[in-house]
GROMACS .gro file of C-alpha atoms in nm:
model
  350
    1MET     CA    1  10.276   8.654   6.407
    2SER     CA    2  10.091   8.360   6.555
    3SER     CA    3  10.365   8.330   6.820
    4LEU     CA    4  10.330   8.695   6.917
    5ALA     CA    5   9.951   8.666   6.917
    6GLY     CA    6   9.964   8.379   7.165
    7VAL     CA    7  10.193   8.560   7.408
    8SER     CA    8  10.000   8.886   7.362
    9PHE     CA    9   9.682   8.704   7.462
   10ALA     CA   10   9.843   8.585   7.785
   11ILE     CA   11   9.970   8.937   7.867
   12LEU     CA   12   9.629   9.084   7.776
   13LEU     CA   13   9.460   8.838   8.012
   14MET     CA   14   9.684   8.948   8.299
   15LEU     CA   15   9.634   9.318   8.219
   16MET     CA   16   9.255   9.288   8.202
   17GLN     CA   17   9.232   9.084   8.522
   18LEU     CA   18   9.453   9.332   8.706
   19GLY     CA   19   9.243   9.617   8.562
   20PHE     CA   20   8.923   9.460   8.692
   21TYR     CA   21   9.092   9.397   9.026
   22ARG     CA   22   9.196   9.761   9.052
   23ALA     CA   23   8.846   9.871   8.948
   24LEU     CA   24   8.701   9.659   9.227
   25LEU     CA   25   8.913   9.836   9.488
   26ASP     CA   26   8.924  10.187   9.340
   27ASN     CA   27   8.548  10.213   9.286
   28GLN     CA   28   8.472  10.080   9.634
   29LEU     CA   29   8.703  10.347   9.777
   30ALA     CA   30   8.570  10.632   9.560
   31LEU     CA   31   8.322  10.761   9.820
   32ILE     CA   32   8.570  10.724  10.106
   33GLU     CA   33   8.818  10.940   9.913
   34MET     CA   34   8.552  11.215   9.899
   35PHE     CA   35   8.516  11.239  10.279
   36ASN     CA   36   8.655  11.565  10.416
   37ALA     CA   37   8.806  11.414  10.731
   38ASP     CA   38   9.124  11.333  10.922
   39LEU     CA   39   8.958  11.066  11.136
   40VAL     CA   40   8.636  10.870  11.107
   41ILE     CA   41   8.403  10.738  11.378
   42VAL     CA   42   8.208  10.420  11.298
   43ASN     CA   43   8.013  10.150  11.475
   44LYS     CA   44   8.272   9.899  11.600
   45LEU     CA   45   8.074   9.621  11.425
   46LYS     CA   46   8.084   9.794  11.086
   47TYR     CA   47   8.313   9.587  10.865
   48THR     CA   48   8.255   9.763  10.531
   49LEU     CA   49   8.105  10.089  10.410
   50VAL     CA   50   7.803   9.926  10.244
   51THR     CA   51   7.678   9.759  10.565
   52SER     CA   52   7.420   9.951  10.766
   53MET     CA   53   7.555   9.980  11.122
   54PRO     CA   54   7.438  10.322  11.249
   55PHE     CA   55   7.502  10.473  11.592
   56SER     CA   56   7.348  10.745  11.805
   57PRO     CA   57   7.396  11.114  11.713
   58ARG     CA   58   7.497  11.166  12.077
   59ARG     CA   59   7.838  11.022  11.984
   60ILE     CA   60   7.888  11.318  11.746
   61TYR     CA   61   7.827  11.570  12.025
   62GLN     CA   62   8.061  11.379  12.258
   63ALA     CA   63   8.334  11.358  11.993
   64ARG     CA   64   8.336  11.736  11.946
   65THR     CA   65   8.480  11.776  12.297
   66ALA     CA   66   8.783  11.553  12.231
   67GLN     CA   67   9.143  11.677  12.219
   68ASP     CA   68   9.251  11.861  11.900
   69VAL     CA   69   8.906  11.813  11.740
   70GLU     CA   70   8.779  12.116  11.548
   71SER     CA   71   8.453  11.972  11.412
   72VAL     CA   72   8.269  11.644  11.350
   73TYR     CA   73   8.037  11.600  11.052
   74PRO     CA   74   7.770  11.326  11.064
   75ILE     CA   75   7.708  11.127  10.746
   76TYR     CA   76   7.385  10.931  10.692
   77LEU     CA   77   7.355  10.642  10.447
   78GLU     CA   78   7.064  10.437  10.317
   79SER     CA   79   7.089  10.179  10.041
   80GLU     CA   80   6.910   9.867  10.159
   81SER     CA   81   6.551   9.987  10.117
   82SER     CA   82   6.569  10.308   9.913
   83ARG     CA   83   6.417  10.293   9.565
   84LEU     CA   84   6.409  10.572   9.307
   85GLN     CA   85   6.162  10.604   9.024
   86ALA     CA   86   6.167  10.857   8.740
   87PHE     CA   87   5.866  11.011   8.570
   88PRO     CA   88   5.722  10.897   8.333
   89GLU     CA   89   5.917  10.571   8.370
   90GLN     CA   90   5.742  10.338   8.612
   91THR     CA   91   6.029  10.108   8.706
   92SER     CA   92   6.181  10.184   9.047
   93ARG     CA   93   6.540  10.081   9.116
   94PRO     CA   94   6.756  10.059   9.430
   95VAL     CA   95   6.964  10.369   9.490
   96ARG     CA   96   7.220  10.472   9.752
   97VAL     CA   97   7.130  10.786   9.947
   98ILE     CA   98   7.399  10.996  10.114
   99ALA     CA   99   7.287  11.272  10.348
  100PHE     CA  100   7.460  11.534  10.562
  101ASN     CA  101   7.399  11.875  10.716
  102PRO     CA  102   7.422  12.118  10.419
  103ASP     CA  103   7.606  12.364  10.647
  104ASP     CA  104   7.890  12.113  10.694
  105PRO     CA  105   8.173  12.085  10.438
  106ALA     CA  106   8.157  11.707  10.477
  107LEU     CA  107   8.219  11.601  10.117
  108LYS     CA  108   8.493  11.697   9.871
  109ILE     CA  109   8.286  11.608   9.563
  110PRO     CA  110   8.324  11.890   9.306
  111GLY     CA  111   8.013  12.108   9.277
  112ILE     CA  112   7.853  11.999   9.606
  113SER     CA  113   7.938  12.312   9.807
  114GLU     CA  114   7.767  12.538   9.551
  115MET     CA  115   7.442  12.340   9.595
  116ASN     CA  116   7.440  12.319   9.976
  117ALA     CA  117   7.183  12.597  10.019
  118HIS     CA  118   6.946  12.426   9.773
  119LEU     CA  119   6.973  12.098   9.964
  120LYS     CA  120   6.788  12.266  10.252
  121LEU     CA  121   6.475  12.289  10.035
  122PRO     CA  122   6.217  12.014  10.101
  123GLU     CA  123   6.199  11.708   9.874
  124THR     CA  124   6.519  11.790   9.683
  125ALA     CA  125   6.834  11.595   9.604
  126LEU     CA  126   7.136  11.578   9.375
  127PHE     CA  127   7.180  11.284   9.137
  128ASP     CA  128   7.505  11.119   9.034
  129SER     CA  129   7.536  11.172   8.659
  130LYS     CA  130   7.785  10.884   8.639
  131SER     CA  131   7.534  10.630   8.769
  132ARG     CA  132   7.456  10.318   8.565
  133PRO     CA  133   7.326  10.401   8.213
  134TYR     CA  134   6.986  10.241   8.273
  135TRP     CA  135   6.891  10.533   8.500
  136GLY     CA  136   6.869  10.757   8.197
  137SER     CA  137   6.914  11.132   8.227
  138PHE     CA  138   6.824  11.258   8.574
  139HIS     CA  139   6.886  11.621   8.483
  140PRO     CA  140   6.813  11.922   8.708
  141GLY     CA  141   6.443  12.000   8.726
  142LEU     CA  142   6.332  11.639   8.672
  143HIS     CA  143   6.076  11.503   8.917
  144GLY     CA  144   6.058  11.147   9.037
  145GLU     CA  145   5.964  10.940   9.338
  146LEU     CA  146   6.180  10.820   9.625
  147GLU     CA  147   6.011  10.572   9.856
  148GLY     CA  148   5.677  10.662   9.698
  149GLN     CA  149   5.717  11.035   9.771
  150ARG     CA  150   5.780  11.319   9.531
  151LEU     CA  151   6.145  11.415   9.473
  152LYS     CA  152   6.295  11.695   9.265
  153ILE     CA  153   6.645  11.668   9.120
  154ILE     CA  154   6.809  12.010   9.163
  155GLY     CA  155   7.156  11.929   9.033
  156ASN     CA  156   7.412  11.668   8.938
  157PHE     CA  157   7.750  11.559   9.064
  158GLU     CA  158   8.002  11.296   8.953
  159LEU     CA  159   8.098  11.006   9.175
  160GLY     CA  160   8.032  10.684   8.984
  161PRO     CA  161   7.894  10.341   9.074
  162ASP     CA  162   8.076  10.050   9.226
  163LEU     CA  163   8.014   9.676   9.229
  164VAL     CA  164   7.734   9.714   9.486
  165THR     CA  165   7.590  10.060   9.421
  166HIS     CA  166   7.439  10.144   9.083
  167GLY     CA  167   7.320  10.499   9.149
  168THR     CA  168   7.358  10.765   9.418
  169LEU     CA  169   7.153  11.055   9.555
  170ILE     CA  170   7.280  11.328   9.788
  171MET     CA  171   7.039  11.519  10.012
  172GLY     CA  172   7.020  11.721  10.332
  173GLU     CA  173   6.959  11.553  10.669
  174ASP     CA  174   6.606  11.696  10.704
  175ASN     CA  175   6.503  11.540  10.373
  176PHE     CA  176   6.671  11.216  10.483
  177ILE     CA  177   6.437  11.195  10.785
  178HIS     CA  178   6.144  11.282  10.560
  179TYR     CA  179   6.205  10.992  10.321
  180PHE     CA  180   6.337  10.745  10.579
  181PRO     CA  181   6.155  10.817  10.907
  182TRP     CA  182   6.267  10.482  11.052
  183GLN     CA  183   6.620  10.620  11.055
  184ARG     CA  184   6.529  10.879  11.320
  185ALA     CA  185   6.727  10.835  11.642
  186ARG     CA  186   6.519  10.755  11.948
  187GLY     CA  187   6.413  11.070  12.132
  188MET     CA  188   6.588  11.303  11.886
  189ASN     CA  189   6.501  11.495  11.572
  190LYS     CA  190   6.815  11.361  11.403
  191PRO     CA  191   6.881  11.049  11.197
  192GLN     CA  192   7.104  10.773  11.322
  193VAL     CA  193   7.462  10.830  11.208
  194ASP     CA  194   7.658  10.594  10.983
  195LEU     CA  195   7.987  10.783  10.988
  196GLY     CA  196   8.131  11.068  11.190
  197LEU     CA  197   8.390  11.266  10.992
  198VAL     CA  198   8.640  11.431  11.226
  199LYS     CA  199   8.842  11.738  11.128
  200LEU     CA  200   9.133  11.835  11.351
  201LYS     CA  201   9.252  12.180  11.453
  202ASP     CA  202   9.555  12.317  11.272
  203GLY     CA  203   9.859  12.144  11.411
  204GLY     CA  204   9.649  11.885  11.591
  205SER     CA  205   9.804  11.544  11.649
  206LEU     CA  206   9.635  11.263  11.458
  207ALA     CA  207   9.752  10.998  11.703
  208ALA     CA  208   9.658  11.201  12.011
  209ALA     CA  209   9.312  11.286  11.875
  210ARG     CA  210   9.246  10.922  11.783
  211LEU     CA  211   9.349  10.808  12.132
  212SER     CA  212   9.141  11.081  12.295
  213LEU     CA  213   8.831  10.988  12.097
  214ASN     CA  214   8.861  10.616  12.175
  215GLN     CA  215   8.903  10.694  12.545
  216LEU     CA  216   8.618  10.944  12.551
  217LEU     CA  217   8.354  10.761  12.344
  218PRO     CA  218   8.158  10.454  12.462
  219THR     CA  219   8.271  10.117  12.330
  220ASP     CA  220   7.990  10.087  12.073
  221VAL     CA  221   8.194  10.306  11.835
  222VAL     CA  222   8.559  10.329  11.736
  223ALA     CA  223   8.770  10.611  11.590
  224MET     CA  224   9.028  10.538  11.324
  225THR     CA  225   9.239  10.732  11.080
  226MET     CA  226   9.124  10.761  10.719
  227ALA     CA  227   9.418  10.543  10.615
  228GLU     CA  228   9.305  10.272  10.857
  229PHE     CA  229   8.948  10.301  10.732
  230ARG     CA  230   9.059  10.267  10.368
  231ASP     CA  231   9.280   9.970  10.453
  232LYS     CA  232   8.994   9.800  10.634
  233GLU     CA  233   8.771   9.844  10.329
  234VAL     CA  234   9.041   9.712  10.095
  235GLN     CA  235   9.106   9.409  10.314
  236PHE     CA  236   8.736   9.324  10.323
  237TRP     CA  237   8.697   9.325   9.946
  238LYS     CA  238   9.027   9.147   9.888
  239ASN     CA  239   8.991   8.873  10.147
  240ASN     CA  240   8.620   8.834  10.224
  241THR     CA  241   8.454   8.841   9.884
  242PRO     CA  242   8.479   8.600   9.590
  243MET     CA  243   8.549   8.889   9.355
  244GLY     CA  244   8.892   8.954   9.505
  245TYR     CA  245   8.986   8.587   9.473
  246ALA     CA  246   8.842   8.560   9.121
  247PHE     CA  247   9.040   8.849   8.975
  248GLY     CA  248   9.356   8.748   9.160
  249LEU     CA  249   9.318   8.395   9.024
  250GLY     CA  250   9.275   8.539   8.675
  251VAL     CA  251   9.618   8.705   8.697
  252VAL     CA  252   9.773   8.378   8.813
  253LEU     CA  253   9.603   8.184   8.533
  254GLY     CA  254   9.727   8.437   8.280
  255PHE     CA  255  10.081   8.380   8.404
  256VAL     CA  256  10.048   8.000   8.385
  257ILE     CA  257   9.884   8.007   8.042
  258GLY     CA  258  10.147   8.249   7.914
  259THR     CA  259  10.430   8.032   8.042
  260VAL     CA  260  10.287   7.727   7.864
  261ILE     CA  261  10.232   7.922   7.541
  262CYS     CA  262  10.584   8.065   7.551
  263TYR     CA  263  10.728   7.721   7.618
  264GLN     CA  264  10.545   7.568   7.323
  265ILE     CA  265  10.650   7.852   7.092
  266LEU     CA  266  11.014   7.835   7.195
  267PHE     CA  267  11.019   7.456   7.185
  268SER     CA  268  10.882   7.449   6.830
  269ASP     CA  269  11.115   7.724   6.711
  270ILE     CA  270  11.429   7.567   6.861
  271HIS     CA  271  11.331   7.222   6.736
  272GLU     CA  272  11.306   7.361   6.382
  273GLN     CA  273  11.640   7.540   6.419
  274LEU     CA  274  11.839   7.245   6.560
  275PRO     CA  275  12.074   7.228   6.256
  276GLN     CA  276  12.162   7.593   6.302
  277PHE     CA  277  12.225   7.542   6.672
  278ALA     CA  278  12.443   7.242   6.586
  279THR     CA  279  12.644   7.461   6.347
  280LEU     CA  280  12.694   7.720   6.620
  281LYS     CA  281  12.809   7.446   6.856
  282ALA     CA  282  13.049   7.314   6.591
  283ILE     CA  283  13.217   7.651   6.539
  284GLY     CA  284  13.287   7.692   6.908
  285TYR     CA  285  12.975   7.823   7.084
  286THR     CA  286  12.943   7.680   7.435
  287ASN     CA  287  12.623   7.548   7.591
  288THR     CA  288  12.610   7.865   7.800
  289SER     CA  289  12.628   8.082   7.488
  290LEU     CA  290  12.346   7.886   7.326
  291ALA     CA  291  12.139   7.917   7.642
  292VAL     CA  292  12.192   8.294   7.636
  293ILE     CA  293  12.061   8.304   7.276
  294VAL     CA  294  11.748   8.116   7.380
  295MET     CA  295  11.693   8.351   7.678
  296GLN     CA  296  11.738   8.654   7.453
  297GLN     CA  297  11.478   8.513   7.216
  298SER     CA  298  11.245   8.462   7.515
  299ALA     CA  299  11.290   8.823   7.627
  300TYR     CA  300  11.231   8.964   7.278
  301LEU     CA  301  10.916   8.753   7.249
  302ALA     CA  302  10.771   8.898   7.571
  303LEU     CA  303  10.865   9.259   7.495
  304LEU     CA  304  10.735   9.252   7.137
  305ALA     CA  305  10.409   9.089   7.248
  306ALA     CA  306  10.356   9.349   7.524
  307LEU     CA  307  10.289   9.641   7.287
  308PRO     CA  308   9.980   9.499   7.108
  309ALA     CA  309   9.855   9.365   7.443
  310LEU     CA  310   9.874   9.715   7.596
  311ILE     CA  311   9.692   9.874   7.300
  312ILE     CA  312   9.413   9.615   7.300
  313CYS     CA  313   9.383   9.639   7.681
  314TRP     CA  314   9.345  10.019   7.661
  315ILE     CA  315   9.069   9.985   7.399
  316LEU     CA  316   8.881   9.716   7.593
  317GLN     CA  317   8.904   9.901   7.923
  318ASN     CA  318   8.760  10.215   7.765
  319ILE     CA  319   8.472  10.015   7.617
  320VAL     CA  320   8.396   9.845   7.949
  321SER     CA  321   8.425  10.176   8.135
  322GLN     CA  322   8.176  10.344   7.901
  323LEU     CA  323   7.930  10.056   7.928
  324THR     CA  324   7.946  10.017   8.307
  325HIS     CA  325   8.055  10.368   8.420
  326LEU     CA  326   8.318  10.195   8.633
  327SER     CA  327   8.662  10.349   8.643
  328LEU     CA  328   8.912  10.104   8.489
  329SER     CA  329   9.269  10.222   8.490
  330MET     CA  330   9.613  10.110   8.594
  331SER     CA  331   9.909  10.314   8.707
  332LEU     CA  332  10.242  10.315   8.527
  333VAL     CA  333  10.386  10.107   8.812
  334GLU     CA  334  10.116   9.841   8.777
  335THR     CA  335  10.152   9.828   8.400
  336SER     CA  336  10.529   9.798   8.432
  337THR     CA  337  10.479   9.521   8.687
  338VAL     CA  338  10.266   9.320   8.443
  339ILE     CA  339  10.527   9.361   8.169
  340GLY     CA  340  10.793   9.255   8.417
  341VAL     CA  341  10.588   8.949   8.512
  342ALA     CA  342  10.546   8.872   8.139
  343LEU     CA  343  10.923   8.892   8.096
  344ILE     CA  344  10.973   8.653   8.387
  345MET     CA  345  10.707   8.425   8.238
  346SER     CA  346  10.887   8.415   7.904
  347LEU     CA  347  11.233   8.368   8.057
  348LEU     CA  348  11.098   8.086   8.272
  349ALA     CA  349  10.964   7.917   7.960
  350GLY     CA  350  11.302   7.971   7.793
   0.00000   0.00000   0.00000
């Protein structure tokens, strides 16, 4: 049992680290997956979604004339200076604000389209019910303050936090200007745009529309496919933040620790069974046959230890998910990969 426990710990460490790694990426991509778009227009200096790099609304009007483009929906974001406070609680906390024209089907978040007409009302917003637990219950009808001004919550939606954002509001573009007047574009009654979501005509060519937009628009913005935008976000969090390195290192450490544990277990077991191995050798077993027995023992050790590791991992991930409201999950392919790596780890030790 102690042998299985040691190997299970190593497999559990790899599973948890990979789970955290997937949570890092999946939760950062959650909002991007909710954009109703084929292409996206962003400031060419924008290197991740959370950075504020807005551009002029004029680019939206220009983009609507491009080849195969049916419509372009502007998205406005504010997270650096927005603070939300609930009544009667007096502690204000940073919150991400997402705004769009309520007449545009810009977001694929369930329940948003039914509330679009209400988002046109002044001083109203929707609150993410999956925000961090310390927000409490921002239920419909609750009043609070955003940037020191009265705000009424008229509904909820489910998106979830990520490693940067702890809570999210959704509002119409008119309310966005009301609460964040510094976001108004110069000489226009529109906010500066963070993202332009491009929908193509039926049968429109993705490559042709992307090329047309990049030729048509000034060089301060760039058009890319949603796949390119997602990949750019993934690469930033994987390669330019310590979190990506930390969780990746955790998986590697789990492999190294597991190999050492397996080696020690197998070494002790074989050392204790040397007389039996000598007997097998005496009755005609070759060195190759004995090596096969050891490798079989290594494989059984990894496979038997994987089951309790998977059960404990599932329990721990559910606990962490409930406490943080982060989505922690792994696909069947990823889970199988960890078990495969554990098998390699054990065979290497053997």
